[in-house]
CSV table of C-alpha atoms and ligand atoms in Angstrom, one decimal:
chain,number,residue,atom,x,y,z
Y,1470,MET,CA,13.4,-4.0,18.6
Y,1471,ASP,CA,15.0,-1.5,16.1
Y,1472,ARG,CA,14.4,2.2,16.5
Y,1473,ILE,CA,15.1,5.2,14.2
Y,1474,ARG,CA,17.0,8.2,15.5
Y,1475,ILE,CA,16.5,11.5,13.6
Y,1476,VAL,CA,18.1,14.9,14.2
Y,1477,GLY,CA,15.9,17.5,12.5
Y,1478,GLY,CA,16.7,20.6,10.6
Y,1479,ARG,CA,18.6,19.5,7.5
Y,1480,ARG,CA,17.5,20.2,4.0
Y,1481,LEU,CA,17.1,17.3,1.6
Y,1482,GLU,CA,19.1,17.5,-1.6
Y,1483,GLY,CA,19.7,14.7,-4.1
Y,1484,THR,CA,18.0,11.8,-5.7
Y,1485,ILE,CA,15.7,9.2,-4.1
Y,1486,PRO,CA,14.9,6.1,-6.2
Y,1487,ILE,CA,11.2,5.1,-5.9
Y,1488,SER,CA,10.6,1.4,-5.3
Y,1489,GLY,CA,7.9,-0.9,-6.7
Y,1490,ALA,CA,4.5,-0.4,-5.1
Y,1491,LYS,CA,3.8,-2.6,-2.0
Y,1492,ASN,CA,0.0,-2.5,-2.7
Y,1493,ALA,CA,0.5,-3.9,-6.2
Y,1494,THR,CA,3.2,-6.4,-5.2
Y,1495,LEU,CA,1.0,-8.2,-2.7
Y,1496,PRO,CA,-1.9,-8.9,-5.0
Y,1497,LEU,CA,0.5,-9.7,-7.9
Y,1498,MET,CA,2.2,-12.4,-5.8
Y,1499,ILE,CA,-1.3,-13.7,-4.8
Y,1500,ALA,CA,-2.3,-13.9,-8.4
Y,1501,SER,CA,0.4,-16.6,-8.9
Y,1502,LEU,CA,-2.0,-19.0,-7.2
Y,1503,LEU,CA,-4.2,-18.8,-10.4
Y,1504,THR,CA,-1.7,-20.8,-12.6
Y,1505,ASP,CA,0.6,-23.8,-12.5
Y,1506,GLN,CA,3.0,-21.8,-14.7
Y,1507,THR,CA,5.8,-19.4,-13.6
Y,1508,LEU,CA,5.0,-15.8,-12.8
Y,1509,ILE,CA,8.1,-13.6,-12.9
Y,1510,LEU,CA,7.8,-10.2,-11.1
Y,1511,ASP,CA,10.5,-7.5,-11.5
Y,1512,ASN,CA,10.9,-4.4,-9.4
Y,1513,VAL,CA,9.6,-6.1,-6.2
Y,1514,PRO,CA,10.4,-4.0,-3.1
Y,1515,ARG,CA,12.3,-5.6,-0.3
Y,1516,LEU,CA,9.7,-5.3,2.5
Y,1517,ALA,CA,8.7,-7.2,5.5
Y,1518,ASP,CA,5.2,-7.6,4.1
Y,1519,VAL,CA,6.6,-9.2,1.0
Y,1520,ASN,CA,8.6,-11.7,3.1
Y,1521,LEU,CA,5.5,-12.5,5.2
Y,1522,LEU,CA,3.4,-13.1,2.1
Y,1523,GLN,CA,6.2,-15.5,0.7
Y,1524,ARG,CA,5.7,-17.5,3.9
Y,1525,ILE,CA,1.9,-17.5,3.6
Y,1526,LEU,CA,2.1,-18.6,-0.1
Y,1527,SER,CA,4.6,-21.3,0.6
Y,1528,ASN,CA,2.2,-22.8,3.1
Y,1529,HIS,CA,-0.1,-23.4,0.0
Y,1530,GLY,CA,2.7,-25.1,-1.9
Y,1531,VAL,CA,4.0,-22.1,-3.8
Y,1532,ASP,CA,7.7,-22.1,-4.7
Y,1533,MET,CA,9.5,-18.8,-4.8
Y,1534,MET,CA,13.0,-18.0,-6.1
Y,1535,VAL,CA,15.1,-14.9,-6.1
Y,1536,PRO,CA,17.7,-15.3,-8.9
Y,1537,GLY,CA,21.3,-14.2,-8.1
Y,1538,LYS,CA,22.8,-10.9,-9.0
Y,1539,ARG,CA,24.1,-10.5,-12.5
Y,1540,PRO,CA,27.4,-8.7,-13.1
Y,1541,GLY,CA,26.8,-4.9,-13.1
Y,1542,GLU,CA,23.4,-5.3,-11.7
Y,1543,SER,CA,22.5,-3.3,-8.5
Y,1544,GLN,CA,20.6,-5.3,-5.9
Y,1545,GLU,CA,20.3,-2.3,-3.5
Y,1546,PHE,CA,16.7,-1.9,-4.3
Y,1547,GLY,CA,14.0,-4.0,-5.9
Y,1548,HIS,CA,14.5,-7.6,-7.0
Y,1549,THR,CA,13.0,-10.2,-9.2
Y,1550,LEU,CA,10.8,-13.0,-7.9
Y,1551,HIS,CA,10.1,-16.2,-9.8
Y,1552,ILE,CA,6.9,-17.6,-8.4
Y,1553,VAL,CA,5.4,-21.0,-9.3
Y,1554,ALA,CA,2.3,-22.6,-7.8
Y,1555,SER,CA,2.5,-25.8,-9.9
Y,1556,ARG,CA,0.7,-27.7,-7.2
Y,1557,ILE,CA,-1.5,-26.3,-4.5
Y,1558,VAL,CA,-1.0,-28.5,-1.4
Y,1559,ASP,CA,-3.2,-26.7,1.0
Y,1560,THR,CA,-6.3,-24.5,0.5
Y,1561,THR,CA,-6.4,-23.3,4.1
Y,1562,ALA,CA,-4.8,-20.1,5.3
Y,1563,PRO,CA,-4.5,-20.3,9.1
Y,1564,TYR,CA,-5.2,-17.5,11.6
Y,1565,GLU,CA,-1.6,-17.4,12.8
Y,1566,LEU,CA,-0.5,-16.2,9.4
Y,1567,VAL,CA,-3.5,-14.2,8.1
Y,1568,SER,CA,-3.7,-12.2,11.4
Y,1569,LYS,CA,-0.3,-10.8,10.7
Y,1570,MET,CA,-1.2,-9.2,7.5
Y,1571,ARG,CA,-4.7,-8.3,6.4
Y,1572,ALA,CA,-4.1,-8.5,2.6
Y,1573,SER,CA,-3.2,-12.2,2.9
Y,1574,PHE,CA,-7.0,-12.8,3.2
Y,1575,TRP,CA,-7.0,-12.1,-0.5
Y,1576,VAL,CA,-5.6,-15.6,-1.2
Y,1577,ILE,CA,-9.3,-16.7,-0.9
Y,1578,ALA,CA,-10.4,-15.8,-4.4
Y,1579,PRO,CA,-7.6,-17.4,-6.5
Y,1580,LEU,CA,-7.7,-20.5,-4.3
Y,1581,LEU,CA,-11.5,-20.8,-4.8
Y,1582,ALA,CA,-11.3,-20.1,-8.5
Y,1583,ARG,CA,-8.5,-22.7,-9.2
Y,1584,MET,CA,-9.3,-25.3,-6.6
Y,1585,GLY,CA,-13.0,-25.0,-6.1
Y,1586,GLU,CA,-12.6,-24.4,-2.3
Y,1587,ALA,CA,-10.7,-22.3,0.2
Y,1588,LYS,CA,-10.7,-21.9,3.9
Y,1589,VAL,CA,-9.2,-18.6,5.1
Y,1590,SER,CA,-9.1,-17.1,8.6
Y,1591,LEU,CA,-11.0,-13.8,9.1
Y,1592,PRO,CA,-8.2,-11.1,9.3
Y,1593,GLY,CA,-9.2,-10.0,12.8
Y,1594,GLY,CA,-8.7,-6.6,14.4
Y,1595,CYS,CA,-6.8,-3.9,12.8
Y,1596,ALA,CA,-5.3,-0.7,14.0
Y,1597,ILE,CA,-7.2,1.5,11.5
Y,1598,GLY,CA,-10.8,0.6,12.1
Y,1599,THR,CA,-12.9,-2.5,11.7
Y,1600,ARG,CA,-12.1,-3.2,8.0
Y,1601,PRO,CA,-14.7,-5.9,7.3
Y,1602,VAL,CA,-14.7,-8.4,4.5
Y,1603,ASP,CA,-18.4,-8.5,3.7
Y,1604,LEU,CA,-18.0,-7.0,0.2
Y,1605,LEU,CA,-15.4,-9.6,-0.6
Y,1606,ILE,CA,-17.8,-12.3,0.4
Y,1607,MET,CA,-20.6,-10.7,-1.6
Y,1608,ALA,CA,-18.4,-10.6,-4.7
Y,1609,MET,CA,-17.6,-14.3,-4.5
Y,1610,GLU,CA,-21.3,-15.2,-3.8
Y,1611,LYS,CA,-22.4,-13.3,-6.9
Y,1612,LEU,CA,-20.2,-15.6,-8.9
Y,1613,GLY,CA,-21.9,-18.7,-7.4
Y,1614,ALA,CA,-19.7,-19.5,-4.4
Y,1615,GLN,CA,-21.2,-21.0,-1.3
Y,1616,ILE,CA,-19.8,-19.2,1.8
Y,1617,GLU,CA,-19.9,-20.3,5.4
Y,1618,ILE,CA,-18.3,-18.7,8.4
Y,1619,ASP,CA,-17.1,-21.2,10.9
Y,1620,GLY,CA,-14.8,-21.0,13.9
Y,1621,GLY,CA,-13.3,-17.6,12.7
Y,1622,TYR,CA,-12.8,-19.0,9.2
Y,1623,VAL,CA,-14.5,-18.1,5.9
Y,1624,ILE,CA,-15.1,-21.3,4.0
Y,1625,ALA,CA,-15.8,-20.8,0.3
Y,1626,ARG,CA,-16.8,-23.5,-2.1
Y,1627,ALA,CA,-17.7,-23.7,-5.8
Y,1628,LYS,CA,-17.4,-27.4,-6.7
Y,1629,ASN,CA,-18.4,-27.0,-10.3
Y,1630,GLY,CA,-16.4,-23.8,-10.7
Y,1631,LEU,CA,-17.5,-20.1,-10.5
Y,1632,LYS,CA,-19.9,-18.6,-12.9
Y,1633,GLY,CA,-19.7,-15.0,-14.4
Y,1634,GLY,CA,-22.2,-12.5,-13.0
Y,1635,GLU,CA,-22.8,-8.9,-12.1
Y,1636,ILE,CA,-21.1,-7.5,-9.0
Y,1637,LYS,CA,-22.1,-4.0,-8.0
Y,1638,PHE,CA,-20.1,-2.6,-5.0
Y,1639,PRO,CA,-22.1,-0.3,-2.8
Y,1640,LYS,CA,-18.9,1.5,-1.9
Y,1641,VAL,CA,-15.5,1.7,-3.5
Y,1642,THR,CA,-13.2,-1.0,-2.2
Y,1643,VAL,CA,-9.8,-2.0,-3.3
Y,1644,SER,CA,-9.8,-5.4,-1.6
Y,1645,GLY,CA,-13.3,-6.1,-3.0
Y,1646,THR,CA,-12.2,-5.3,-6.5
Y,1647,HIS,CA,-9.0,-7.4,-6.3
Y,1648,THR,CA,-11.2,-10.3,-5.0
Y,1649,ALA,CA,-13.8,-9.9,-7.7
Y,1650,LEU,CA,-11.2,-9.8,-10.5
Y,1651,MET,CA,-9.3,-12.8,-9.2
Y,1652,ALA,CA,-12.5,-14.8,-8.9
Y,1653,ALA,CA,-13.9,-13.8,-12.3
Y,1654,VAL,CA,-10.9,-14.5,-14.5
Y,1655,LEU,CA,-11.3,-18.3,-14.3
Y,1656,ALA,CA,-15.2,-18.2,-14.1
Y,1657,HIS,CA,-17.5,-19.6,-16.8
Y,1658,GLY,CA,-18.8,-16.7,-18.8
Y,1659,THR,CA,-18.7,-12.9,-18.4
Y,1660,THR,CA,-18.5,-10.9,-15.2
Y,1661,VAL,CA,-19.3,-7.2,-14.9
Y,1662,ILE,CA,-17.9,-5.3,-11.9
Y,1663,GLU,CA,-19.6,-2.0,-11.3
Y,1664,ASN,CA,-18.3,0.8,-9.0
Y,1665,ALA,CA,-14.9,-0.9,-9.2
Y,1666,ALA,CA,-11.9,0.8,-7.4
Y,1667,GLN,CA,-9.7,2.7,-9.9
Y,1668,GLU,CA,-6.5,2.7,-7.9
Y,1669,PRO,CA,-3.5,2.2,-10.2
Y,1670,GLU,CA,-2.5,-0.9,-8.4
Y,1671,ILE,CA,-5.8,-2.6,-9.6
Y,1672,GLY,CA,-4.8,-1.6,-13.2
Y,1673,ASP,CA,-1.3,-3.1,-12.6
Y,1674,VAL,CA,-2.8,-6.4,-11.4
Y,1675,ALA,CA,-5.3,-6.5,-14.3
Y,1676,ASP,CA,-2.4,-5.8,-16.8
Y,1677,CYS,CA,-0.5,-8.8,-15.3
Y,1678,LEU,CA,-3.5,-11.0,-15.4
Y,1679,ASN,CA,-4.1,-10.1,-19.0
Y,1680,LYS,CA,-0.5,-11.1,-19.8
Y,1681,MET,CA,-1.2,-14.4,-18.1
Y,1682,GLY,CA,-4.1,-14.9,-20.6
Y,1683,ALA,CA,-7.1,-13.3,-18.7
Y,1684,ARG,CA,-9.6,-11.2,-20.7
Y,1685,ILE,CA,-10.2,-8.0,-18.6
Y,1686,SER,CA,-11.3,-4.7,-20.1
Y,1687,GLY,CA,-12.3,-1.3,-18.7
Y,1688,THR,CA,-9.1,-1.0,-16.6
Y,1689,GLY,CA,-8.8,2.4,-15.1
Y,1690,THR,CA,-12.5,3.0,-15.1
Y,1691,SER,CA,-15.2,2.1,-12.6
Y,1692,ARG,CA,-16.7,-0.6,-14.8
Y,1693,LEU,CA,-14.6,-3.7,-15.4
Y,1694,ILE,CA,-15.6,-6.5,-17.7
Y,1695,VAL,CA,-14.0,-9.9,-17.4
Y,1696,GLU,CA,-14.5,-12.7,-19.9
Y,1697,GLY,CA,-13.6,-15.9,-18.1
Y,1698,VAL,CA,-11.0,-18.3,-19.5
Y,1699,THR,CA,-10.4,-21.9,-18.6
Y,1700,ARG,CA,-6.8,-21.5,-17.6
Y,1701,LEU,CA,-4.0,-18.9,-17.2
Y,1702,GLY,CA,-0.4,-19.3,-18.0
Y,1703,GLY,CA,2.9,-17.7,-16.9
Y,1704,ALA,CA,4.0,-14.1,-17.5
Y,1705,ARG,CA,6.7,-11.6,-16.7
Y,1706,HIS,CA,5.6,-8.2,-15.2
Y,1707,SER,CA,7.4,-5.3,-13.6
Y,1708,VAL,CA,5.6,-3.8,-10.6
Y,1709,LEU,CA,4.6,-0.1,-11.0
Y,1710,PRO,CA,6.3,2.6,-8.9
Y,1711,ASP,CA,4.9,3.2,-5.4
Y,1712,ARG,CA,2.8,6.4,-5.4
Y,1713,ILE,CA,2.5,6.4,-1.6
Y,1714,GLU,CA,6.3,6.2,-1.2
Y,1715,THR,CA,6.5,9.0,-3.9
Y,1716,GLY,CA,4.1,11.2,-2.1
Y,1717,THR,CA,5.7,10.6,1.3
Y,1718,TYR,CA,9.2,11.7,0.1
Y,1719,ALA,CA,7.7,14.6,-1.7
Y,1720,MET,CA,6.1,15.8,1.6
Y,1721,ALA,CA,9.4,15.2,3.4
Y,1722,VAL,CA,11.1,17.6,1.0
Y,1723,ALA,CA,8.3,20.1,1.3
Y,1724,MET,CA,8.7,19.9,5.0
Y,1725,THR,CA,12.5,20.3,5.2
Y,1726,GLY,CA,13.0,22.5,2.1
Y,1727,GLY,CA,15.5,21.4,-0.5
Y,1728,ASP,CA,15.6,19.9,-4.0
Y,1729,VAL,CA,15.1,16.2,-4.6
Y,1730,LEU,CA,14.5,14.1,-7.8
Y,1731,LEU,CA,12.1,11.2,-7.0
Y,1732,GLU,CA,13.5,8.8,-9.6
Y,1733,GLY,CA,11.2,6.6,-11.5
Y,1734,ALA,CA,8.1,8.3,-10.0
Y,1735,ARG,CA,5.1,8.8,-12.3
Y,1736,PRO,CA,3.0,12.0,-11.7
Y,1737,GLU,CA,-0.2,10.6,-13.1
Y,1738,LEU,CA,-0.3,8.1,-10.2
Y,1739,LEU,CA,-0.7,10.8,-7.6
Y,1740,GLN,CA,-1.9,14.0,-9.3
Y,1741,ALA,CA,-4.3,14.9,-6.5
Y,1742,ALA,CA,-1.5,14.8,-3.9
Y,1743,LEU,CA,0.9,16.7,-6.1
Y,1744,ASP,CA,-1.8,19.4,-6.6
Y,1745,VAL,CA,-2.1,19.7,-2.8
Y,1746,LEU,CA,1.7,20.0,-2.5
Y,1747,LYS,CA,1.7,22.8,-5.1
Y,1748,GLN,CA,-1.0,24.6,-3.0
Y,1749,THR,CA,1.3,24.4,0.0
Y,1750,GLY,CA,4.0,26.2,-2.0
Y,1751,ALA,CA,6.2,23.3,-3.2
Y,1752,GLU,CA,7.5,23.5,-6.7
Y,1753,ILE,CA,6.8,20.2,-8.6
Y,1754,THR,CA,8.0,19.4,-12.1
Y,1755,SER,CA,8.3,16.1,-13.9
Y,1756,ASN,CA,10.3,14.7,-16.7
Y,1757,ASN,CA,11.3,11.2,-18.1
Y,1758,HIS,CA,13.4,10.5,-15.0
Y,1759,GLY,CA,10.8,11.2,-12.4
Y,1760,ILE,CA,9.3,14.0,-10.3
Y,1761,ARG,CA,11.4,16.8,-8.9
Y,1762,VAL,CA,10.3,18.5,-5.7
Y,1763,LYS,CA,11.7,21.8,-4.5
Y,1764,ARG,CA,11.0,24.2,-1.8
Y,1765,ASN,CA,13.0,27.2,-0.8
Y,1766,GLY,CA,12.8,29.7,2.1
Y,1767,SER,CA,9.1,30.7,1.9
Y,1768,GLY,CA,6.7,29.2,4.4
Y,1769,LEU,CA,4.1,26.5,3.8
Y,1770,ALA,CA,0.5,27.5,3.0
Y,1771,PRO,CA,-2.3,25.7,4.8
Y,1772,VAL,CA,-4.7,23.4,2.9
Y,1773,ASP,CA,-8.2,21.9,3.3
Y,1774,VAL,CA,-8.2,18.3,2.1
Y,1775,SER,CA,-10.6,15.3,2.2
Y,1776,THR,CA,-9.3,11.8,1.4
Y,1777,SER,CA,-11.2,9.8,-1.2
Y,1778,PRO,CA,-10.8,6.9,-3.5
Y,1779,PHE,CA,-8.5,7.3,-6.6
Y,1780,PRO,CA,-8.1,9.7,-8.3
Y,1781,GLY,CA,-8.8,11.7,-5.1
Y,1782,PHE,CA,-6.3,12.4,-2.3
Y,1783,PRO,CA,-5.2,9.0,-0.9
Y,1784,THR,CA,-5.9,8.0,2.7
Y,1785,ASP,CA,-2.4,6.5,2.7
Y,1786,LEU,CA,-1.0,10.0,2.5
Y,1787,GLN,CA,-3.3,11.6,5.1
Y,1788,ALA,CA,-1.0,11.2,8.1
Y,1789,GLN,CA,2.0,12.5,6.1
Y,1790,LEU,CA,0.1,15.6,5.0
Y,1791,MET,CA,-0.9,16.2,8.6
Y,1792,ALA,CA,2.7,16.2,9.7
Y,1793,LEU,CA,3.5,18.6,6.9
Y,1794,MET,CA,0.6,21.0,7.9
Y,1795,SER,CA,1.8,21.0,11.5
Y,1796,LYS,CA,4.3,23.6,10.4
Y,1797,ALA,CA,2.1,25.6,7.9
Y,1798,LYS,CA,1.5,29.3,8.3
Y,1799,GLY,CA,-2.1,29.1,9.3
Y,1800,THR,CA,-4.9,26.5,10.0
Y,1801,SER,CA,-5.5,23.5,7.8
Y,1802,ARG,CA,-8.3,20.9,7.8
Y,1803,ILE,CA,-8.0,17.3,6.9
Y,1804,THR,CA,-11.0,15.0,6.7
Y,1805,GLU,CA,-10.6,11.2,6.6
Y,1806,THR,CA,-13.5,9.6,4.7
Y,1807,ILE,CA,-12.1,6.1,3.9
Y,1808,PHE,CA,-11.3,4.6,7.3
Y,1809,GLU,CA,-12.7,5.4,10.7
Y,1810,ASN,CA,-10.2,5.8,13.5
Y,1811,ARG,CA,-7.2,6.5,11.2
Y,1812,PHE,CA,-5.9,9.3,13.4
Y,1813,MET,CA,-3.5,7.4,15.7
Y,1814,HIS,CA,-0.6,9.6,14.5
Y,1815,VAL,CA,-2.3,12.7,16.1
Y,1816,GLN,CA,-1.3,12.1,19.7
Y,1817,GLU,CA,2.3,11.4,18.7
Y,1818,LEU,CA,2.5,14.5,16.4
Y,1819,VAL,CA,1.2,16.5,19.4
Y,1820,ARG,CA,4.2,15.1,21.4
Y,1821,LEU,CA,6.5,16.8,18.9
Y,1822,GLY,CA,4.7,20.1,19.4
Y,1823,ALA,CA,1.9,19.9,16.7
Y,1824,ARG,CA,-1.4,21.6,17.5
Y,1825,ILE,CA,-4.2,19.4,16.3
Y,1826,HIS,CA,-7.8,19.2,17.2
Y,1827,LEU,CA,-9.9,16.2,16.3
Y,1828,ASP,CA,-13.6,16.4,15.7
Y,1829,GLY,CA,-15.1,13.2,14.4
Y,1830,GLU,CA,-13.5,12.5,11.0
Y,1831,THR,CA,-12.0,16.0,10.7
Y,1832,ALA,CA,-8.7,17.2,12.1
Y,1833,THR,CA,-8.0,20.9,12.4
Y,1834,ILE,CA,-4.2,21.7,12.4
Y,1835,GLN,CA,-3.0,25.0,13.6
Y,1836,GLY,CA,0.5,25.4,12.1
Y,1837,VAL,CA,3.3,26.1,14.7
Y,1838,GLU,CA,6.6,27.9,14.2
Y,1839,ARG,CA,8.7,25.0,15.6
Y,1840,LEU,CA,8.5,21.3,16.4
Y,1841,LYS,CA,10.7,19.8,19.0
Y,1842,GLY,CA,12.2,16.3,19.0
Y,1843,ALA,CA,10.8,13.7,21.4
Y,1844,PRO,CA,10.5,9.9,21.8
Y,1845,VAL,CA,7.5,8.7,19.8
Y,1846,MET,CA,5.8,5.4,19.0
Y,1847,ALA,CA,4.4,4.4,15.7
Y,1848,THR,CA,1.1,2.4,15.6
Y,1849,ASP,CA,0.7,1.7,11.9
Y,1850,LEU,CA,2.6,2.0,8.6
Y,1851,ARG,CA,1.5,5.4,7.4
Y,1852,ALA,CA,1.4,6.8,11.0
Y,1853,SER,CA,5.0,5.9,11.5
Y,1854,VAL,CA,6.2,7.6,8.5
Y,1855,SER,CA,4.3,10.8,9.4
Y,1856,LEU,CA,6.4,10.9,12.5
Y,1857,VAL,CA,9.6,10.6,10.5
Y,1858,ILE,CA,8.4,13.6,8.4
Y,1859,ALA,CA,7.7,15.7,11.5
Y,1860,ALA,CA,11.0,14.6,13.0
Y,1861,LEU,CA,13.0,15.7,10.0
Y,1862,ALA,CA,11.9,19.3,10.7
Y,1863,ALA,CA,11.9,19.2,14.5
Y,1864,GLU,CA,14.6,20.7,16.6
Y,1865,GLY,CA,16.9,18.2,18.3
Y,1866,GLU,CA,16.6,14.4,18.4
Y,1867,THR,CA,13.5,12.3,17.8
Y,1868,MET,CA,13.5,8.5,18.5
Y,1869,VAL,CA,10.9,6.6,16.6
Y,1870,ASN,CA,10.1,3.4,18.4
Y,1871,ARG,CA,8.6,0.2,16.9
Y,1872,VAL,CA,9.9,0.7,13.4
Y,1873,TYR,CA,8.8,-2.7,12.2
Y,1874,HIS,CA,5.8,-0.8,10.9
Y,1875,LEU,CA,8.0,1.2,8.6
Y,1876,ASP,CA,9.8,-1.9,7.4
Y,1877,ARG,CA,6.5,-3.3,6.3
Y,1878,GLY,CA,6.1,-0.7,3.7
Y,1879,PHE,CA,9.1,1.4,3.1
Y,1880,GLU,CA,12.2,0.0,1.4
Y,1881,ARG,CA,15.4,1.2,3.3
Y,1882,LEU,CA,13.8,4.4,4.3
Y,1883,GLU,CA,16.8,5.6,6.4
Y,1884,ASP,CA,19.3,4.9,3.6
Y,1885,LYS,CA,17.2,6.9,1.0
Y,1886,LEU,CA,16.8,9.8,3.3
Y,1887,SER,CA,20.4,9.9,4.7
Y,1888,ALA,CA,21.7,9.8,1.1
Y,1889,CYS,CA,19.9,13.2,0.6
Y,1890,GLY,CA,21.5,14.7,3.7
Y,1891,ALA,CA,19.1,13.8,6.5
Y,1892,ALA,CA,20.5,12.9,9.9
Y,1893,ILE,CA,18.8,9.6,10.3
Y,1894,GLU,CA,20.0,6.2,11.5
Y,1895,ARG,CA,18.7,2.9,12.6
Y,1896,VAL,CA,19.5,1.8,16.1
Y,1897,SER,CA,19.4,-1.9,16.5
Y,1898,GLY,CA,18.1,-3.8,19.5
T,2553,UD1,C1,-6.2,-1.0,0.4
T,2553,UD1,C2,-4.8,-0.7,0.7
T,2553,UD1,C3,-4.6,0.4,1.7
T,2553,UD1,C4,-5.5,1.6,1.4
T,2553,UD1,C5,-6.9,1.2,1.1
T,2553,UD1,C6,-7.7,2.4,0.6
T,2553,UD1,C7,-3.6,-2.7,0.0
T,2553,UD1,C8,-2.8,-3.8,0.5
T,2553,UD1,N1,-4.1,-1.9,1.0
T,2553,UD1,O1,-6.8,-1.5,1.6
T,2553,UD1,O2,-3.2,0.7,1.8
T,2553,UD1,O3,-5.4,2.5,2.6
T,2553,UD1,O4,-6.9,0.2,0.1
T,2553,UD1,O5,-7.1,3.0,-0.5
T,2553,UD1,O6,-3.7,-2.4,-1.1
T,2553,UD1,N2,-14.9,-2.1,3.3
T,2553,UD1,C9,-16.0,-2.7,3.7
T,2553,UD1,N3,-16.3,-4.0,3.4
T,2553,UD1,C10,-15.4,-4.8,2.8
T,2553,UD1,C11,-14.2,-4.2,2.3
T,2553,UD1,C12,-14.0,-2.9,2.6
T,2553,UD1,O7,-16.9,-2.0,4.3
T,2553,UD1,O8,-15.7,-6.0,2.5
T,2553,UD1,C13,-14.6,-0.7,3.7
T,2553,UD1,C14,-13.4,-0.5,4.6
T,2553,UD1,O9,-13.7,-0.7,5.9
T,2553,UD1,C15,-13.0,0.9,4.2
T,2553,UD1,C16,-13.4,1.0,2.7
T,2553,UD1,O10,-14.3,0.0,2.5
T,2553,UD1,O11,-13.8,1.8,4.9
T,2553,UD1,C17,-12.2,0.9,1.8
T,2553,UD1,O12,-11.5,-0.3,2.0
T,2553,UD1,P1,-10.6,-1.0,0.9
T,2553,UD1,O13,-10.6,-0.1,-0.3
T,2553,UD1,O14,-11.1,-2.4,0.7
T,2553,UD1,O15,-9.2,-1.1,1.6
T,2553,UD1,P2,-8.1,-2.3,1.6
T,2553,UD1,O16,-8.2,-3.0,0.3
T,2553,UD1,O17,-8.2,-3.0,2.8
């Protein structure tokens, strides 16, 4: 299994290109199930999760093609995917595949909408809390689906098609909102989705669905209105930049000091996180090329932050912020309100010398003068990258084990950081 070796203490200087967002790419690929025409996605990040979803979709009969490199075109980052689901050969998503990646459960809504039935394994346990699917089931039922749970599978049926209806989510859910949208676009009549998630990736998927012929309005607000259509066609869509990758590298620069342009990043996708970084003392500016993050000699100021749905501070940057605050001058507080049990990084950060006290959903971090390298183990995607951030500022060598979590969500992380002067390398085997 690959590991990543980091020797801390180097400032980061240069440019980091920001990849397409993982959390938009996955539902965009899944949306291909809604049409028999070709969906072309540009700016698709090269990630293990994308490869896995390709396998899952091909099990349903979806063909995927990555066209060759044109002269002068760089294939280092991002690529184009041609996806065509001309014939769905299987409406079952088996446990062996769904259990590897929770988001693959989301195939249930487009399969149901297009084929009138779907049988998808419940995703099973997850490292960051229970993560149920009750609200996804509720959304499909509101549109007339009959749902049964049998042998660990959710079986959804709508023999005469889905019907528009009103879906009101009791809590904000990204997975629920994606499911409601993908079910509603081919339903008879109008659907209103109340208390919808406003995450930018939802807007990106809605934009793509509209290019395919869907009629979705209210994007970017908590009330989405979908007028059902009888069929969707092909489209070409470029995936929006990854705001979590952007925030992660911004925190890495704040941690080590330095001056880095996050190329292609868009500030409006992570304003809350950029505001927190400014409070810590980082200098943030943006222009047409992206976001520039700078921090010179002065120490980091502590912060008090709670995660919340967009436009609040994202849960997917909570672990990275905690790593950063481990070296702040003073005591910070970080409260996790989205997922229970999303603190697996705490024990590993402590191994690097961080002083963190957990009390329920709040972590109190007392900044320390120095962190010291050690072997650490990552347990989920965002936790792993928080260890990388801490290691970049720790004295000596840190070995991050189990890096397949990083490969799930960060495109060529070690190349991007070493191009800016970090001492980081992948150790195979
Ligand atoms: C998505 C993101 C993930 C991010 C999260 C919150 C993808 C692929 N993943 O995950 O990176 O951390 O949004 O921004 O886009 N819930 C229920 N019942 C349900 C569904 C959800 O109670 O049926 C709860 C969850 O347990 C959680 C909260 O709602 O406490 C938010 O979950 P949700 O927004 O659905 O997260 P995901 O879509 O799984």
